[in-house]
XYZ file of C-alpha atoms in Angstrom:
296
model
C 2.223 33.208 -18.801
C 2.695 36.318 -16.534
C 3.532 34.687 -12.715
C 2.760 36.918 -9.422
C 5.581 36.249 -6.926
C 4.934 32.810 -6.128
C 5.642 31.768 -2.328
C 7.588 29.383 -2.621
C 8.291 28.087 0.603
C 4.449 28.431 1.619
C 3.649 26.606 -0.913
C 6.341 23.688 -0.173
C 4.718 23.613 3.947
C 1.530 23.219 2.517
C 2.576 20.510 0.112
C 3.906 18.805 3.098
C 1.589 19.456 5.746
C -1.326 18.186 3.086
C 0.335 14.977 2.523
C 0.983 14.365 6.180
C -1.946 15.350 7.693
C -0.340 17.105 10.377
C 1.054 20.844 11.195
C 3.844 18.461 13.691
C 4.585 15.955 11.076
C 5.202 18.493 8.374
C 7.524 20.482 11.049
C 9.231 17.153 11.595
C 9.630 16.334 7.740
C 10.795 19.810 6.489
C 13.148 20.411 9.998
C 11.655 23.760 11.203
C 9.127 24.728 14.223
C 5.692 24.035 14.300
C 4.839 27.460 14.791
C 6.872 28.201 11.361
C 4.618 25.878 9.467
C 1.771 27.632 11.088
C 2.826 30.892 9.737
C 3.476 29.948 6.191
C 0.358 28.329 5.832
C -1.456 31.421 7.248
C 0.837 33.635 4.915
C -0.376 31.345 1.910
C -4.054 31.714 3.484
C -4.008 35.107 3.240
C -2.008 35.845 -0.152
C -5.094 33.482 -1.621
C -8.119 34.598 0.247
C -8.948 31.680 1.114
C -8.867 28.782 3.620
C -6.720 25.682 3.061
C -7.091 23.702 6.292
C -10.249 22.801 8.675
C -9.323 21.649 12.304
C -11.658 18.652 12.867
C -11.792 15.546 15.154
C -10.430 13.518 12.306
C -7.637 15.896 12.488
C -6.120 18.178 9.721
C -7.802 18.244 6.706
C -7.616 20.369 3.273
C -10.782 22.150 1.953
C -12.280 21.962 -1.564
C -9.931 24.342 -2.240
C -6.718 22.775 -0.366
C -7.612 19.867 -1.801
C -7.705 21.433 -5.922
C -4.278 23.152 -4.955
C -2.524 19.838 -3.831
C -2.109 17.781 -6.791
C -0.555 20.661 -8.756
C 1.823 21.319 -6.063
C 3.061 17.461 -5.680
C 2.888 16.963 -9.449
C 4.977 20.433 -9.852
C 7.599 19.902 -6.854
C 7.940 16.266 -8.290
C 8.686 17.917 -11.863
C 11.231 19.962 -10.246
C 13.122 17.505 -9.173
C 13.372 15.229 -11.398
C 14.769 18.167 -13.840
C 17.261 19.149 -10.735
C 18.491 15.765 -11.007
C 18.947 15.876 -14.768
C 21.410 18.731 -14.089
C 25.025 18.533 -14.468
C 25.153 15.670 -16.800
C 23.241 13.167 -14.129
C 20.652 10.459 -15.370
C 17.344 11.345 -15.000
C 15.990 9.507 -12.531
C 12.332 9.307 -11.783
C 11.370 8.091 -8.151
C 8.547 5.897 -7.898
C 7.387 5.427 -3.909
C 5.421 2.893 -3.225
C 3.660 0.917 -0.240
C 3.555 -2.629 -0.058
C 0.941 -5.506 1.539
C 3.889 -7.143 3.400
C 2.617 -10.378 2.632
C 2.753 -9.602 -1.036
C 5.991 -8.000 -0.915
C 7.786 -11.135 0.458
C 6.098 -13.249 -0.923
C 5.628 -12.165 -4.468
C 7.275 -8.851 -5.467
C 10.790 -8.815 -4.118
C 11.619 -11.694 -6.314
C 10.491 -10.194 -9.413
C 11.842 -6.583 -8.784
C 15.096 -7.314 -9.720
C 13.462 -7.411 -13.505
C 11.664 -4.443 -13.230
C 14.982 -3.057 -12.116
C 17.045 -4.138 -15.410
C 14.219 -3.227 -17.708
C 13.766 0.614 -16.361
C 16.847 1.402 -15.034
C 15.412 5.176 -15.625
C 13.183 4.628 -12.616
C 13.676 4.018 -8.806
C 11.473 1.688 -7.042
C 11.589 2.902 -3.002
C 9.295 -0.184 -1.255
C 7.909 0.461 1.958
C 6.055 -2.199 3.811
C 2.807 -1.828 5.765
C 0.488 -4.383 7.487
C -2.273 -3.634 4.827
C -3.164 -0.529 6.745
C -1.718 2.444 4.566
C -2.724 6.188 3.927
C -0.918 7.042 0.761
C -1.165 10.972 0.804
C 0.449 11.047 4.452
C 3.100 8.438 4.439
C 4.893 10.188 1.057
C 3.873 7.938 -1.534
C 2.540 7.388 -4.991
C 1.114 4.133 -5.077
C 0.080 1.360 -2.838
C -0.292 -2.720 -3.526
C -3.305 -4.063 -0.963
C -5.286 -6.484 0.218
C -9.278 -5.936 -0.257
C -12.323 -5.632 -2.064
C -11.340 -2.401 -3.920
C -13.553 0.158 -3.905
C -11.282 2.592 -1.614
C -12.702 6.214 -1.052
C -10.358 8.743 -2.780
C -8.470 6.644 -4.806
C -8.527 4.609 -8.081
C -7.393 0.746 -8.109
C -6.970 -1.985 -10.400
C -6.590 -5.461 -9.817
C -3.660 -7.699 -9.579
C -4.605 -11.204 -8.847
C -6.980 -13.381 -6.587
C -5.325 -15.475 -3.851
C -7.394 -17.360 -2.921
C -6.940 -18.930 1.036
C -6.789 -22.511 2.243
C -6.058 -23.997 5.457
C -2.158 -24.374 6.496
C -0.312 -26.196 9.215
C 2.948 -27.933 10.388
C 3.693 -30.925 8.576
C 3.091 -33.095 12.191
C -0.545 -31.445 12.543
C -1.388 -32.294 8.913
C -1.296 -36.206 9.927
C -4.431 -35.582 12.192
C -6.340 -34.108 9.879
C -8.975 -36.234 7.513
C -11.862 -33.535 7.207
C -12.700 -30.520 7.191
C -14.356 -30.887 10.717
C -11.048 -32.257 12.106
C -9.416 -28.724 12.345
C -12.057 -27.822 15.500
C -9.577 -29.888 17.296
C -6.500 -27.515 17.150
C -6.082 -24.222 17.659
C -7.258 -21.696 14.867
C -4.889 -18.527 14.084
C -6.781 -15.579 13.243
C -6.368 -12.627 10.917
C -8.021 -8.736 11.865
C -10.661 -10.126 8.843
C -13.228 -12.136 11.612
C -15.335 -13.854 8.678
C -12.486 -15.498 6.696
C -12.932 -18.881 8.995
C -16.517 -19.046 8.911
C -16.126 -18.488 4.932
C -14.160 -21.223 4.848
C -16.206 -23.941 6.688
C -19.277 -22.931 4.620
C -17.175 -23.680 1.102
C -16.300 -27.166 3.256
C -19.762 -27.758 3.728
C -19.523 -28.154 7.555
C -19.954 -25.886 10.786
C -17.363 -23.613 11.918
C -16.244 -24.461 15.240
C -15.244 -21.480 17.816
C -13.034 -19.677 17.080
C -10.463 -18.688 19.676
C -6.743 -18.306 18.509
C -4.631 -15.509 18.992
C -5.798 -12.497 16.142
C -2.464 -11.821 14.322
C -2.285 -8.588 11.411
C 0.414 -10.108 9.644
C 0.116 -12.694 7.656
C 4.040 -13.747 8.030
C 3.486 -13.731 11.320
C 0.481 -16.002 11.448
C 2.616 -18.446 8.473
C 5.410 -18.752 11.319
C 3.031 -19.471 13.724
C 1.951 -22.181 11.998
C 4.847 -23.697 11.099
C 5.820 -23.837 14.627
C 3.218 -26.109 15.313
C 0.996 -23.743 17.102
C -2.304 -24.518 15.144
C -3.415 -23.839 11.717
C -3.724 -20.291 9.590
C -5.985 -19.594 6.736
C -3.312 -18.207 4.092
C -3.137 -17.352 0.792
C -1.640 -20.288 -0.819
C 0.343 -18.519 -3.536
C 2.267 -16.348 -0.950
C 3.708 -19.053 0.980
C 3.887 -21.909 -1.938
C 7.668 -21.645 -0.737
C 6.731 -22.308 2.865
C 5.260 -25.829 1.261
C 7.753 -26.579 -1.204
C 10.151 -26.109 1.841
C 8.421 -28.305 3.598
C 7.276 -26.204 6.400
C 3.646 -25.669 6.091
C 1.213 -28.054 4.195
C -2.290 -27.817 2.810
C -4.509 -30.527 3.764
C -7.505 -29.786 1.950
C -7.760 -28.192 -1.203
C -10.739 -26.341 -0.403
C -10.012 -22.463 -0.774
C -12.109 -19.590 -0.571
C -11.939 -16.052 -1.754
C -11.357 -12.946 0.570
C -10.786 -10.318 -1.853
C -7.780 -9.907 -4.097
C -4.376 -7.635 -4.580
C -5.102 -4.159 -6.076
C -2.595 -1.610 -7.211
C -4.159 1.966 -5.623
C -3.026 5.289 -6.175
C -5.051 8.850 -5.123
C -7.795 9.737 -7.852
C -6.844 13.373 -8.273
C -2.943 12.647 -8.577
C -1.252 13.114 -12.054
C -0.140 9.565 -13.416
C 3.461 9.973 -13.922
C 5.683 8.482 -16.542
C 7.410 6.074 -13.718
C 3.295 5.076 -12.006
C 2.429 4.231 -15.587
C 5.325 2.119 -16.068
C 4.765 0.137 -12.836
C 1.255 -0.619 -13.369
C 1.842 -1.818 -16.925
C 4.849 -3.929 -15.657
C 2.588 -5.168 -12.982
C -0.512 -6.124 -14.803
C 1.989 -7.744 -17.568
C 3.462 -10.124 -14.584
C -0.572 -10.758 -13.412
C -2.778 -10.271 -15.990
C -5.897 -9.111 -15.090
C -6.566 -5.111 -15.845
C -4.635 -2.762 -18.033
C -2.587 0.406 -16.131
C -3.540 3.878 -16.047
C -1.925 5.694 -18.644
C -0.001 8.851 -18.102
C -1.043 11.888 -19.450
């Protein structure tokens, strides 16, 4: 294939400045001047013919055509350096970045990672945790595990597993607790998600009382909360089974309702890679529910 003189470092700012969203952020990551991003990317602008950015009140983002030129770039600098690292008689190790629910991190995945870890010691598993709230493209990453319905603009999900929630308190609180009505005596921790109580009383059959605790958007935080005493938090009862078997939170009803499940998510338009195809089959093996993309 005959190659004009490609631009390499323009092409590298806009890589960056895509996936972060930001002219500063991509100055930050890449160590130069803002100014110096804006000049490559109005280099690259002009060497195309074409516009790559629009300036909006959402911020930065790429046009049609920024947006067909990313993938190609991420999937080619990510090529690059894998084969860079192949060099000199080093293992070729493929990086796999992903985000993390923290809630399903601690609670499910660290355990098991260790596994992962012996059975593909080819790839490198970089975790980063988040408080559900993640944008994939800007943070650096390839993947994310979250909490929701699915159904995320942009990107392509499959499920991991239902957890479903259920009332849980300190041990102490527990003994005051007969009914479902009884928990309108104590205090109610909330998550950001304002119709998870309410759900919950309706699959009790009984009225949901007001509402009033402190809104946490963690659920560790609200399970610590709990166990301190301070009232009760609707959790999902298979990431803090440990907080029970401990001793330190218990159940008192085993009324549970569903508030959406764990997906794995990844961007629609991004190449599935060797190590993203790996993960998701490893995953969906561990929680059966939906087969893994499949790499190309």
């Amino acid at each position: 294939m005959d190659r004009p003189d490609l631009p390499l470092n323009a092409l590298r700012v806009f890589e960056v400045a895509t996936r972060q969203g930001s002219f500063t952020k991509a100055a930050i990551e890449l160590r130069v001047t803002q100014a110096a991003v804006s000049h490559q990317i109005a280099r690259l602008e002009d060497l195309l013919g074409v516009t790559l950015f629009l300036r909006t009140s959402q911020g930065l983002l790429p046009t049609d055509e920024g947006r067909l030129l990313f993938p190609v770039l991420e999937h080619g600098f990510d090529a690059m350096a894998r084969a860079l690292d192949g060099l000199g008689g080093r293992r070729n190790i493929e990086v796999l970045k992903v985000g993390v629910n923290t809630t399903f991190a601690l609670g499910w995945l660290m355990p098991r990672l260790a596994a992962f870890r012996q059975a593909h010691p080819e790839i490198e598993i970089r975790i980063s945790t988040n408080n559900n709230r993640v944008e994939i493209l800007r943070e650096g990453l390839d993947m994310a595990i979250r909490f929701g319905t699915g159904g995320w603009s942009g990107h392509k999900a499959i499920g991991l597993m239902d957890t479903p929630l259920s009332p849980l308190c300190a041990p102490e609180l527990a003994t005051r607790l007969l009914h479902p009505a009884d928990l309108g005596q104590m205090t109610l921790l909330r998550s950001y998600r304002s119709a998870e109580w309410p759900g919950w009383f309706e699959a009790a059959g009984t009225s949901c009382p007001p509402v009033s605790g402190p809104v946490l958007d963690s659920s560790i935080a609200l399970a610590e909360l709990a166990a301190s005493g301070a009232g009760a938090a609707l959790l999902p009862i298979s990431m803090f089974d440990h907080y029970v078997t401990q001793g330190r939170l218990v159940q008192p009803f085993g009324i549970t309702v569903s508030a959406g499940r764990y997906y794995l998510a990844w961007p629609s338009d991004r190449p599935i890679t060797r190590a993203m195809s790996t993960f998701s089959r490893w995953l969906s093996g561990q929680s059966p529910e939906e087969t893994g993309p499949s790499s190309a």
